[in-house]
Short mmCIF file of C-alpha atoms in Angstrom, two decimals:
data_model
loop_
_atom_site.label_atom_id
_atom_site.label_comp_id
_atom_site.label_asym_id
_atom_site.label_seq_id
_atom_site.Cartn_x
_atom_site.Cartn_y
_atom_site.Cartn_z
CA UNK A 497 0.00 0.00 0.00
CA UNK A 498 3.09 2.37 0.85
CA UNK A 499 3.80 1.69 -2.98
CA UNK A 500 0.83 2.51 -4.20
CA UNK A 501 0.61 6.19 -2.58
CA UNK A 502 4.21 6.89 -3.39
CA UNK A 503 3.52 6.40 -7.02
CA UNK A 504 -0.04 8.44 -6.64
CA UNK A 505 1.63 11.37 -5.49
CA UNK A 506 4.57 11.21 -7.62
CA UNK A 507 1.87 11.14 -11.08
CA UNK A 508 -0.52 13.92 -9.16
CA UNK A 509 2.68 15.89 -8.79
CA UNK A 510 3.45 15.44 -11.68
CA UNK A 511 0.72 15.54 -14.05
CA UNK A 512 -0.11 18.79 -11.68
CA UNK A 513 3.03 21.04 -13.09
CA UNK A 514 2.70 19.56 -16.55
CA UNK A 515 -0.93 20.64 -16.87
CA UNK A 516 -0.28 24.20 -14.78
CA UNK A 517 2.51 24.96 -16.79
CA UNK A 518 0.33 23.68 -20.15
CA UNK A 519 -2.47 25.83 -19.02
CA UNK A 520 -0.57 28.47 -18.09
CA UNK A 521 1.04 28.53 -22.24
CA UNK A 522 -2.21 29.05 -23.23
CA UNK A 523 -2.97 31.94 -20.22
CA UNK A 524 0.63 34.33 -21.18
CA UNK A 525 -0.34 34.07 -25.37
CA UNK A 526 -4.38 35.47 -24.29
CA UNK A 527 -2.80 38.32 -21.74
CA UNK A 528 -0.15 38.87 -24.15
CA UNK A 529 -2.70 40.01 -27.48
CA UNK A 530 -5.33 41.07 -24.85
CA UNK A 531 -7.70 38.26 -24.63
CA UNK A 532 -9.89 37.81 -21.31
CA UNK A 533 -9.12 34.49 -19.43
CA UNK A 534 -12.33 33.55 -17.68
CA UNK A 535 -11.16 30.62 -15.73
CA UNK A 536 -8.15 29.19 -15.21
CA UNK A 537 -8.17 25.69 -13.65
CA UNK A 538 -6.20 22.76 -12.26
CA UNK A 539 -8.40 19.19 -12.65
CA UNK A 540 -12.22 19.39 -14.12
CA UNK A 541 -14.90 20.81 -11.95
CA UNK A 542 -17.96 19.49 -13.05
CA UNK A 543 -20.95 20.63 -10.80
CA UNK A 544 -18.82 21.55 -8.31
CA UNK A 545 -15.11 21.79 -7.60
CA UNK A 546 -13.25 21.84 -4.59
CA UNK A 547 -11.38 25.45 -4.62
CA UNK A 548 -12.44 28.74 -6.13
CA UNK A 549 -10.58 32.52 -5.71
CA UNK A 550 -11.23 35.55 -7.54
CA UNK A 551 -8.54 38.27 -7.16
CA UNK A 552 -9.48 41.96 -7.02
CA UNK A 553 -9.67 43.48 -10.28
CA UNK A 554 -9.04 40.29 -11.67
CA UNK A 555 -10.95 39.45 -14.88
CA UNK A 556 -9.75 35.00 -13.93
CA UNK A 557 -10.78 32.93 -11.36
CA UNK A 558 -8.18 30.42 -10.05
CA UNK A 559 -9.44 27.41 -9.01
CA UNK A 560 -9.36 23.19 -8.71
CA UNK A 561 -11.56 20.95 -9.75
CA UNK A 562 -12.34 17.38 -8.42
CA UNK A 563 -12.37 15.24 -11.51
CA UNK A 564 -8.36 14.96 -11.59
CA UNK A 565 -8.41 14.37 -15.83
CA UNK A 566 -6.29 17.56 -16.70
CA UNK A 567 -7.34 21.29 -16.34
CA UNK A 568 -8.85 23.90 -18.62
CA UNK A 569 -8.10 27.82 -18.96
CA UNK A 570 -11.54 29.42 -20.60
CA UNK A 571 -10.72 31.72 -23.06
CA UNK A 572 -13.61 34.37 -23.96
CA UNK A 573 -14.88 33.90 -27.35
CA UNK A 574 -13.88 30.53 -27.88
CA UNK A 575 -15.51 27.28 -28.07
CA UNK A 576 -13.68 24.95 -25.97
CA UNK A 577 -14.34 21.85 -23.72
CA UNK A 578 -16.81 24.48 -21.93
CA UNK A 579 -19.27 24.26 -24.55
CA UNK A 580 -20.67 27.79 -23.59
CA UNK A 581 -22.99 28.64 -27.04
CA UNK A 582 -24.42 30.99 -25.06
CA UNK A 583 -21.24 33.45 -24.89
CA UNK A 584 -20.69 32.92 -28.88
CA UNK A 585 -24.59 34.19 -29.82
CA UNK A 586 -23.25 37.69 -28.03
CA UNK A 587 -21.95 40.10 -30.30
CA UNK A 588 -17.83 40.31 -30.65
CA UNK A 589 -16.04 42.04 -28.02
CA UNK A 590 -12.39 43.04 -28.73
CA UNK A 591 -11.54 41.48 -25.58
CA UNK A 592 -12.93 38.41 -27.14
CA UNK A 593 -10.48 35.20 -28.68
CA UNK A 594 -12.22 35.12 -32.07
CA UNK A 595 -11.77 39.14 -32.44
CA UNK A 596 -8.25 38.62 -32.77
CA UNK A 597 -6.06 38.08 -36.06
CA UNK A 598 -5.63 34.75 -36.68
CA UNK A 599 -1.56 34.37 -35.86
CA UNK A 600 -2.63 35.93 -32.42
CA UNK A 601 -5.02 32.93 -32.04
CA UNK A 602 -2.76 30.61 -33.21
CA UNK A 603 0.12 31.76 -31.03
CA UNK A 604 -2.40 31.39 -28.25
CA UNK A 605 -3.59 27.83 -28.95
CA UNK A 606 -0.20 26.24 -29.75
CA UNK A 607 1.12 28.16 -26.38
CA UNK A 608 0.37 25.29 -24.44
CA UNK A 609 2.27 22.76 -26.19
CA UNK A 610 5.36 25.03 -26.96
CA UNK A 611 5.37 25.11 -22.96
CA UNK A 612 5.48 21.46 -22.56
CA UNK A 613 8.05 20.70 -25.30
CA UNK A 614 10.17 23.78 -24.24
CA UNK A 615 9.54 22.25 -20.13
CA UNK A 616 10.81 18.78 -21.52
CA UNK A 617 13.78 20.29 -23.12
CA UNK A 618 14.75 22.03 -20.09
CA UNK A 619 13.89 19.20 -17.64
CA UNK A 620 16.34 16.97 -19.47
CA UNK A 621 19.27 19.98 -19.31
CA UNK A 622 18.64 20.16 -15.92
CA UNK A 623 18.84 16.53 -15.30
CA UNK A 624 21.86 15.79 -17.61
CA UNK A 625 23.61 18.93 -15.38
CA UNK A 626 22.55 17.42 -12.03
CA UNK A 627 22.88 13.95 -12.41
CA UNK A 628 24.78 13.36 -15.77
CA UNK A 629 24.38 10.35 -17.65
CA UNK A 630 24.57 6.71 -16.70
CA UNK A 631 24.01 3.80 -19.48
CA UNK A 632 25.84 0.80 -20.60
CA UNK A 633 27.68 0.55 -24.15
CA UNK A 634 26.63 -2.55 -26.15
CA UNK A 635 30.20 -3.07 -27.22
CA UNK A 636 30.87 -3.30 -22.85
CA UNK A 637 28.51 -5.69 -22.47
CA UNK A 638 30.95 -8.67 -22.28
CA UNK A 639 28.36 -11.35 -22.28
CA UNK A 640 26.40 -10.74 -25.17
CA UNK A 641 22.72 -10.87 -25.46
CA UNK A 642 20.44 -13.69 -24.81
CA UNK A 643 17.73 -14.36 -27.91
CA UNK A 644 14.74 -16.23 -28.17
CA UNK A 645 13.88 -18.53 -30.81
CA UNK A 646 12.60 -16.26 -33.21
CA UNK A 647 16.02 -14.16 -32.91
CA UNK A 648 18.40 -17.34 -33.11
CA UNK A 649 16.01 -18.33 -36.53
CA UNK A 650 17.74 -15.45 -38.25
CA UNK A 651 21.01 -15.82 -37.35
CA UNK A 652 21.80 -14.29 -33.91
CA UNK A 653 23.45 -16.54 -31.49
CA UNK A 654 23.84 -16.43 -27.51
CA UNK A 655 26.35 -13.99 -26.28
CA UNK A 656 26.60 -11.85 -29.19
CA UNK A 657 27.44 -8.80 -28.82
CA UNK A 658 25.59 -5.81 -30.40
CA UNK A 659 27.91 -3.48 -32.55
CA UNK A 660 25.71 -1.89 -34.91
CA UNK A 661 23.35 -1.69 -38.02
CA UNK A 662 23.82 -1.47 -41.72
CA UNK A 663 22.48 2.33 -40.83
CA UNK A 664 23.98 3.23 -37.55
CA UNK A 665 26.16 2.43 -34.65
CA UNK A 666 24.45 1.06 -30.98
CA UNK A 667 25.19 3.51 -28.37
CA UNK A 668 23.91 2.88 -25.08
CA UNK A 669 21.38 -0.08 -24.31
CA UNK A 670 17.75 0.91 -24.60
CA UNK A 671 15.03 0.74 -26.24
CA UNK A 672 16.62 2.86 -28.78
CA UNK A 673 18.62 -0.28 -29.62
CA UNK A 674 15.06 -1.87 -30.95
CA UNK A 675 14.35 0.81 -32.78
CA UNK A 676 17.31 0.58 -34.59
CA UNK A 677 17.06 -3.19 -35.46
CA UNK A 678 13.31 -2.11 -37.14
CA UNK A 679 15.22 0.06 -39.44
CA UNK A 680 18.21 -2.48 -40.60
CA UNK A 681 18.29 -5.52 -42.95
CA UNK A 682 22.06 -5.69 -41.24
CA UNK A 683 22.90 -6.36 -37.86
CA UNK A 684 27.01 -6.56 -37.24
CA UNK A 685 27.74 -8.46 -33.60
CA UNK A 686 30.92 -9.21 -32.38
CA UNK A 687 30.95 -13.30 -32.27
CA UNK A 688 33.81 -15.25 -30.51
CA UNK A 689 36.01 -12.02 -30.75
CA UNK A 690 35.16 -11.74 -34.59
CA UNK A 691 32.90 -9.36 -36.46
CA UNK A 692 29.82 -11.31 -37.87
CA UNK A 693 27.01 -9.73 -39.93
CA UNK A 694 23.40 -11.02 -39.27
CA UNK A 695 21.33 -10.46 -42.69
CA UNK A 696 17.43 -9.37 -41.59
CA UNK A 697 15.12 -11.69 -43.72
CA UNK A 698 11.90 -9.67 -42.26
CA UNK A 699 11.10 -5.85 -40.95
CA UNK A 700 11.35 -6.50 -37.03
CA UNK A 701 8.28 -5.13 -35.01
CA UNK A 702 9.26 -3.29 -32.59
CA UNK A 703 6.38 -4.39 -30.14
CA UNK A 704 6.61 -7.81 -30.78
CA UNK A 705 9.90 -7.38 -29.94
CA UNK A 706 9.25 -6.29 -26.77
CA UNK A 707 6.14 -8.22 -25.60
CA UNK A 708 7.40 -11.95 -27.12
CA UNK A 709 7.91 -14.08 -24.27
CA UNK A 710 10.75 -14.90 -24.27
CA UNK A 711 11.45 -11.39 -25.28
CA UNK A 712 13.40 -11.13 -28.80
CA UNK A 713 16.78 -10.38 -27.03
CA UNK A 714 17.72 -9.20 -23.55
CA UNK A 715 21.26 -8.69 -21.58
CA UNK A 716 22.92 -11.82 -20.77
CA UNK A 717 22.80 -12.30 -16.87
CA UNK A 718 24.40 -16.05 -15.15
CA UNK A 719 22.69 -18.09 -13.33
CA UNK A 720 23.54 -17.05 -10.13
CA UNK A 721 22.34 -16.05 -6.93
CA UNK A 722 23.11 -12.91 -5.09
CA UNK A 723 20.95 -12.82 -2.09
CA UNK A 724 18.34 -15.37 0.14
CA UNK A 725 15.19 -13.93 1.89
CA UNK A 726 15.39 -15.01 5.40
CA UNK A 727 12.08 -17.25 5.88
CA UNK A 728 11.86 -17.92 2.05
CA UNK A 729 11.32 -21.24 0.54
CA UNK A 730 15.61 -20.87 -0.97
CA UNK A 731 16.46 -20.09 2.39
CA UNK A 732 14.69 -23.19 3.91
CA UNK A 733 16.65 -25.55 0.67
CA UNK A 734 19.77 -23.36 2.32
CA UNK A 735 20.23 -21.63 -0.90
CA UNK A 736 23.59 -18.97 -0.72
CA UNK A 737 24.66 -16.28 -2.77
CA UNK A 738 26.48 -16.92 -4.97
CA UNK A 739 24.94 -20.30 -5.95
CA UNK A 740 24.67 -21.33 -9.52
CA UNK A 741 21.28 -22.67 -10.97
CA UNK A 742 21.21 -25.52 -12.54
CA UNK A 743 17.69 -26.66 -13.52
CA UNK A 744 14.29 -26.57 -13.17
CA UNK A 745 11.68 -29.21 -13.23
CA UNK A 746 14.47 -31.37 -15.44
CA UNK A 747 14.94 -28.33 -17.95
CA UNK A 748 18.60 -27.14 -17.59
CA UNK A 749 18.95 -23.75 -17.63
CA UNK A 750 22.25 -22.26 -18.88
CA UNK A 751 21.12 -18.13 -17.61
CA UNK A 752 18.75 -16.46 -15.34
CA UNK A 753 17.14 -15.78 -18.54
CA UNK A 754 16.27 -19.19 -19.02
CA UNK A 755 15.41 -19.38 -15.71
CA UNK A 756 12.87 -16.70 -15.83
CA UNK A 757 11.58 -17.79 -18.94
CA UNK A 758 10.56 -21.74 -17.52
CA UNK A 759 9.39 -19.71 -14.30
CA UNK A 760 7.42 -17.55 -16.90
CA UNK A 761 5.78 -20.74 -18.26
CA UNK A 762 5.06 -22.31 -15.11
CA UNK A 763 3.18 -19.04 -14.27
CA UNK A 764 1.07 -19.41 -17.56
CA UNK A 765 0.41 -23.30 -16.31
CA UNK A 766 -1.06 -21.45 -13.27
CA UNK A 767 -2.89 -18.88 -14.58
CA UNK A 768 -5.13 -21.64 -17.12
CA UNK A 769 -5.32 -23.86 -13.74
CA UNK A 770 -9.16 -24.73 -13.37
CA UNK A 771 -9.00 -26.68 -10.09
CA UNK A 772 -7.03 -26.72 -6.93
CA UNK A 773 -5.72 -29.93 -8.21
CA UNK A 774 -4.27 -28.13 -11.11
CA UNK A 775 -3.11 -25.27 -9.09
CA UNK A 776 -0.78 -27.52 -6.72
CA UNK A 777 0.37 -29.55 -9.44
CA UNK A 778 1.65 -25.98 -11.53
CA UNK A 779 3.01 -24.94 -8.22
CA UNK A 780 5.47 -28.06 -7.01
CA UNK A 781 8.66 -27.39 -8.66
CA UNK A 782 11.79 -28.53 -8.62
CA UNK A 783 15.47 -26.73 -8.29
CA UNK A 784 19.01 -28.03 -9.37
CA UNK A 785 21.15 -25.95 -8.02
CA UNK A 786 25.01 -25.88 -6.72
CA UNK A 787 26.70 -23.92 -4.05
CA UNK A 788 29.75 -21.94 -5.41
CA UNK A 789 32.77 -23.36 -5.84
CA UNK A 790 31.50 -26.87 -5.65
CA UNK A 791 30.36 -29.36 -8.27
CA UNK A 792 27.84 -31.86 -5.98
CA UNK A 793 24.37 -30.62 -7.51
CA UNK A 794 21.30 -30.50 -5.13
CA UNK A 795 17.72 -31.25 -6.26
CA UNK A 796 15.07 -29.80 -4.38
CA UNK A 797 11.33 -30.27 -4.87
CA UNK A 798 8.85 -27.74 -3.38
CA UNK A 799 5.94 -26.37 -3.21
CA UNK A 800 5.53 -22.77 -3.74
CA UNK A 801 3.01 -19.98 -3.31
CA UNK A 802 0.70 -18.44 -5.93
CA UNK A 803 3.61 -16.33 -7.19
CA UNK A 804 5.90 -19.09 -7.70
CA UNK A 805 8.65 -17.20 -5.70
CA UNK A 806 11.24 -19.25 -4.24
CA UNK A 807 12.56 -16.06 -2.72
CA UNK A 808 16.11 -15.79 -3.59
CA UNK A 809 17.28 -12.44 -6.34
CA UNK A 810 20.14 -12.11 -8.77
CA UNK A 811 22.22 -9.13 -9.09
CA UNK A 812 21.13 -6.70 -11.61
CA UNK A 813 22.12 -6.51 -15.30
CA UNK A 814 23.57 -3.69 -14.42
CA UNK A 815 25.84 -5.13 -12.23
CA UNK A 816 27.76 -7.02 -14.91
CA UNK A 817 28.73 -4.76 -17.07
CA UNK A 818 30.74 -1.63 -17.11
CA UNK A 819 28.68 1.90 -16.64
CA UNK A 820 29.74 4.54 -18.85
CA UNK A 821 28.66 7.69 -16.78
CA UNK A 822 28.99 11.04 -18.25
CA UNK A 823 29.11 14.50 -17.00
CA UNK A 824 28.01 17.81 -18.04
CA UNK A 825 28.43 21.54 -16.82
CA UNK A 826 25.72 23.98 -16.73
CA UNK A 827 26.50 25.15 -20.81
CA UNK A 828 27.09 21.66 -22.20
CA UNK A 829 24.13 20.35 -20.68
CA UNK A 830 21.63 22.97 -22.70
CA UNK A 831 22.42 21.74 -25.81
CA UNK A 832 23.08 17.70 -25.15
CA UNK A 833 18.77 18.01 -23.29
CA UNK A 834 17.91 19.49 -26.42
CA UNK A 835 19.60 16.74 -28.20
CA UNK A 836 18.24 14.21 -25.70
CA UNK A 837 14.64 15.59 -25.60
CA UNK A 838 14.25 15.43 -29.47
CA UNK A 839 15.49 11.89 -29.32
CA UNK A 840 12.57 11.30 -26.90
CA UNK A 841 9.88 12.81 -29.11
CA UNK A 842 11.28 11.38 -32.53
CA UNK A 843 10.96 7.83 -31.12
CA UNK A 844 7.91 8.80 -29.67
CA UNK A 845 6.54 9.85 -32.46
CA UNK A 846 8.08 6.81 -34.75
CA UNK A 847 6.61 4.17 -32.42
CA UNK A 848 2.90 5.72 -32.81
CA UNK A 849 2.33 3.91 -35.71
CA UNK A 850 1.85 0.52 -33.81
CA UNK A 851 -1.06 1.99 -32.19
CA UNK A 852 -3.35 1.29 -35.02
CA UNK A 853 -2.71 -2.23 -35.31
CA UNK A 854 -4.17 -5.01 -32.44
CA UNK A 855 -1.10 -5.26 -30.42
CA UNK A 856 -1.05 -1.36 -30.38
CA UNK A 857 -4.72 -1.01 -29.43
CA UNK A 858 -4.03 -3.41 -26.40
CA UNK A 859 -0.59 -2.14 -25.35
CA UNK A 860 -2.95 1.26 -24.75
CA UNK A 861 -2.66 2.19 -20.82
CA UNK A 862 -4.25 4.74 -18.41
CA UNK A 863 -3.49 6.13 -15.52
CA UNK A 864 -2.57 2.68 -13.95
CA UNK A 865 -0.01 2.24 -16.45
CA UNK A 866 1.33 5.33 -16.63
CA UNK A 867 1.80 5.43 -12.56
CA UNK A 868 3.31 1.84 -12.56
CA UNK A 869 6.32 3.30 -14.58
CA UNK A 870 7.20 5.84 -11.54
CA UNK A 871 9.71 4.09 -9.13
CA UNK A 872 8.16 2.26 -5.78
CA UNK A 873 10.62 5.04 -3.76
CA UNK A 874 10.49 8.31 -3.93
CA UNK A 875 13.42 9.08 -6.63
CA UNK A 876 13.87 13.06 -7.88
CA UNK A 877 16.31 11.58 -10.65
CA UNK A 878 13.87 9.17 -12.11
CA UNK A 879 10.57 11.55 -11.22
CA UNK A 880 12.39 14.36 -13.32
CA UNK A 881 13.00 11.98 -16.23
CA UNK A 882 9.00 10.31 -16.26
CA UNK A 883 8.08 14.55 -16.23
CA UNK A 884 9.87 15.16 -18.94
CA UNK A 885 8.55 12.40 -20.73
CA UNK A 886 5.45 12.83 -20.26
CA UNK A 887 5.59 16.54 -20.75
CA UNK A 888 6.52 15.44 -24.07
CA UNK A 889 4.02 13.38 -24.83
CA UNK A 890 1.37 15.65 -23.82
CA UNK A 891 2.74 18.32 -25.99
CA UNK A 892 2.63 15.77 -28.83
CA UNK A 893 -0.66 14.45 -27.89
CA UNK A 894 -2.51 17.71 -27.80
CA UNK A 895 -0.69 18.82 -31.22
CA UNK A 896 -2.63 15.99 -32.72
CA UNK A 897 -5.39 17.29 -35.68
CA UNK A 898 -8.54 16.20 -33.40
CA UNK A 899 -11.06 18.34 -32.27
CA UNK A 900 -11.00 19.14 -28.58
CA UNK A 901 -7.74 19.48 -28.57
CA UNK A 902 -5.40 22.19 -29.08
CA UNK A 903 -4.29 20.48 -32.63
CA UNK A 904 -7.65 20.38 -33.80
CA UNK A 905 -8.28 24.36 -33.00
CA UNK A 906 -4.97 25.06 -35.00
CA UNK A 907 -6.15 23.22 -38.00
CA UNK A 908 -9.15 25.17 -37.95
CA UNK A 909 -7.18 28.04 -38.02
CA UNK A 910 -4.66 26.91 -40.40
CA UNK A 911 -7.72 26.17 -42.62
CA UNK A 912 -9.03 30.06 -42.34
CA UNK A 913 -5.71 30.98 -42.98
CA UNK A 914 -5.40 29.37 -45.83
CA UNK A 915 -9.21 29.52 -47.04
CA UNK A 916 -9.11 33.20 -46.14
CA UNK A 917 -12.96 32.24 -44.17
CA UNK A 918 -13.99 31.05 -41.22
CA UNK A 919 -15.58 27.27 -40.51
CA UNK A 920 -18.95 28.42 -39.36
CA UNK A 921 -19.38 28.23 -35.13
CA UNK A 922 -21.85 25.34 -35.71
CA UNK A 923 -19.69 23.09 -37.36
CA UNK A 924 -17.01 23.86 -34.52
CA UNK A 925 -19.52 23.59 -31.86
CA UNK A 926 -20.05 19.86 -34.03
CA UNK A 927 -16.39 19.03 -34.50
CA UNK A 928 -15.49 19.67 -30.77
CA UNK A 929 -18.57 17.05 -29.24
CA UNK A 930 -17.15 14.62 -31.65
CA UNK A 931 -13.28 15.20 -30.44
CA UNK A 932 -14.56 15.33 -26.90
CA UNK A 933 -16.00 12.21 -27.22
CA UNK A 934 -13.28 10.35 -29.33
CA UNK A 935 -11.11 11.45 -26.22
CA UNK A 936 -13.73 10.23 -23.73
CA UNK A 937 -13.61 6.79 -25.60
CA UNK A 938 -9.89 6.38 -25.86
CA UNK A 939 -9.46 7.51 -22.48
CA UNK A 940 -12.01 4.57 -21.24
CA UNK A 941 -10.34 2.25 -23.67
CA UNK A 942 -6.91 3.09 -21.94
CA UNK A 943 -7.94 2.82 -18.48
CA UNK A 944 -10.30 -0.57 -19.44
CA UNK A 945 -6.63 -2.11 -20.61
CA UNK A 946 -5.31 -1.47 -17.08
CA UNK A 947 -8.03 -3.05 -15.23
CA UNK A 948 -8.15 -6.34 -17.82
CA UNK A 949 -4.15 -6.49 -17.42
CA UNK A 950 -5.14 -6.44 -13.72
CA UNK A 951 -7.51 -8.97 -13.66
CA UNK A 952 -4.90 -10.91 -15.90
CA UNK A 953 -7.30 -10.77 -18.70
CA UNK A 954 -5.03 -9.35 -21.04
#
């Protein structure tokens, strides 16, 4: 439970400044060309909200709603999420969004998003100044990658190590690495000390990459133990650290990889179990195992709880290979965030096209997803980076050509820019109910995903 409320307030902190500061893009363009700001909120307040304050001789009021789904800043003379047809039937007031030129009005509708790219951009200076940057070289990771079936069909082979592409170089391991492999027909590992090219005989996907189980390829870690919880099932077979695994239910297992993966299987074996019968039968395993430095092999058979933990951990990846960290002063670390940051959004933006297929659709998450990827301790380093990336995607998000949001209003515009007329107020009284409720569905879509991946439905 501790968990749970660290990661709640780290996403309401969070999504909190993003929206403020989103909000707030949209607030400086209006005061800026003289445009009244009738509200300017923090969450939705429909029916009621939970704080309201009207400065003197202030034309705003500052408030926060209790639906926490974002924030609004009503703009006179526009037709927004507010739906307010009543203001629009009054006659122009030059105080009034649609009385100004149309680059004013698109200044003021992209201000938002400028905010939240230009927020990412600095967040990821900032970050790169304060903390640097830690990540692990392909070329250091001595041990080579473990691949799947699929991977080893087309050429790869345990323990290779990643060099580069037909297109680029691998930098540091990340997801960035997949991205790369999507683009090659040429993968060049290093093989038994020797340079080895792996032809491509298909485009990869990058999301079946990452969801095949087994996943296509992941950092080579041994089959060791680092550390026993006291009371655990290992500790009770008097597993140590450092002890080597060996086997499990008769299937050797050459990694904790492999190990992970036959765990992984045991776990579906549970998870299709439709009596107790066939829940205790999934759940008595057995361990080969070997304390370090010694070749007599013990053979343990147990019976373990409904997460199949045996309660012993490995080191981390991380632990294995060398970390290449790198520093930055305050000047060098301006341009290398930019650089970062529009790494961010260009993958961002490349990987969108898997949401219209059915792996996309289901990969969709909510708020459940998106707080999962917060860390279970409070961590500034890691909060900063999730901001920033989600500043990032918000800004790309509400760029996108749909009604209701801010994209949608600067097509419109572009449109009368370009068309020299306006779209008549009906049809964008029209056009935003249809965006509002295209959001509405996605947004229960999302959030739908998280509860089925709960209920391990999905």
């Amino acid at each position: 439970m501790e968990i749970f409320f660290i990661r709640l307030l780290q996403i309401i902190l969070s999504f909190s400044l993003l929206v403020l500061l989103h909000e707030g893009g949209h607030f400086f363009f209006s005061r800026l060309f003289g445009v009244r700001v009738e509200k300017f909120y923090l969450f939705f307040d429909p029916w009621f909200h939970l704080f309201e304050w009207k400065p003197k001789k202030s034309e705003t009021t500052y408030g926060i709603g209790w639906l926490p789904l974002g924030g609004y800043c009503k703009i006179a003379g526009m037709i927004d999420e507010s739906f307010d047809t009543k203001q629009m039937e009054q006659p122009v007031q030059d105080w009034e969004f649609r009385s100004k030129p149309a680059w004013q009005r698109l200044l003021i509708m992209i201000g938002g998003v400028l905010v939240n790219f230009l927020l990412a951009l600095f967040i990821y200076a900032m970050v790169l100044f304060a903390w640097g940057n830690d990540y692990i070289r392909t070329q250091d990771m001595t041990m080579g990658m473990k691949f799947n079936q699929e991977a080893k069909a087309m050429g790869f082979q345990d323990h290779d190590i990643l060099i580069g592409t037909d297109k680029t170089t691998f930098e540091g391991y990340g997801v960035d690495v997949y991205r790369d492999l999507t683009k090659a027909s040429r993968v060049d590992v290093l093989r038994n000390g020797k340079q080895v090219s792996v032809n491509l005989p298909v485009e990869l996907n990058l999301l079946t990459m990452l969801k095949q189980t087994p996943q296509f390829m992941s950092p080579f870690m041994p089959a060791r133990v680092d550390s026993v919880l006291s009371g655990s099932v290992a500790s009770r077979l008097n597993m140590q650290k450092g002890d080597i695994l060996m086997a499990v239910n008769g299937v050797k297992v050459d990694s904790y990889n492999e190990f992970q993966n036959e765990m992984g299987r045991l776990g579906d074996v549970l998870a299709a179990a439709e009596t107790h019968a066939d829940s205790l039968k999934a759940r008595q395993v057995s361990v080969m195992f070997r304390h370090e430095g010694s070749s007599k092999a013990y053979v343990a058979k147990v019976t373990l709880s409904e997460d199949l933990k045996f309660g012993f951990f490995p080191k981390l990846y991380t632990d294995y290979y060398k970390v290449t960290h790198q520093e930055y002063g305050f000047f060098e670390s301006i341009p290398a965030g930019i650089a970062y940051g529009w790494n961010q959004l260009r993958g961002y933006v490349g990987d969108m096209k898997y949401i219209f297929s059915a792996d996309g659709a289901k990969s969709l998450g909510g708020f459940g997803s998106i707080g999962s990827l917060f860390p279970p301790t409070w961590d500034w380093h890691a909060f900063w980076l999730m901001t920033a990336w989600l500043s990032i995607i918000l800004a790309f998000m509400n760029i996108l050509p749909i009604p209701a949001l801010d994209g949608g209003h600067v097509l419109f515009l572009l449109y009368e820019m370009i068309a020299r007329r306006k779209p008549s107020e009906n049809f964008l009284i029209r056009a935003e109910y249809i965006g509002f409720t295209v959001l509405i569905l996605l947004m229960v879509v999302a959030n739908l995903n998280d509860v089925l991946r709960w209920l391990g439905l999905m």
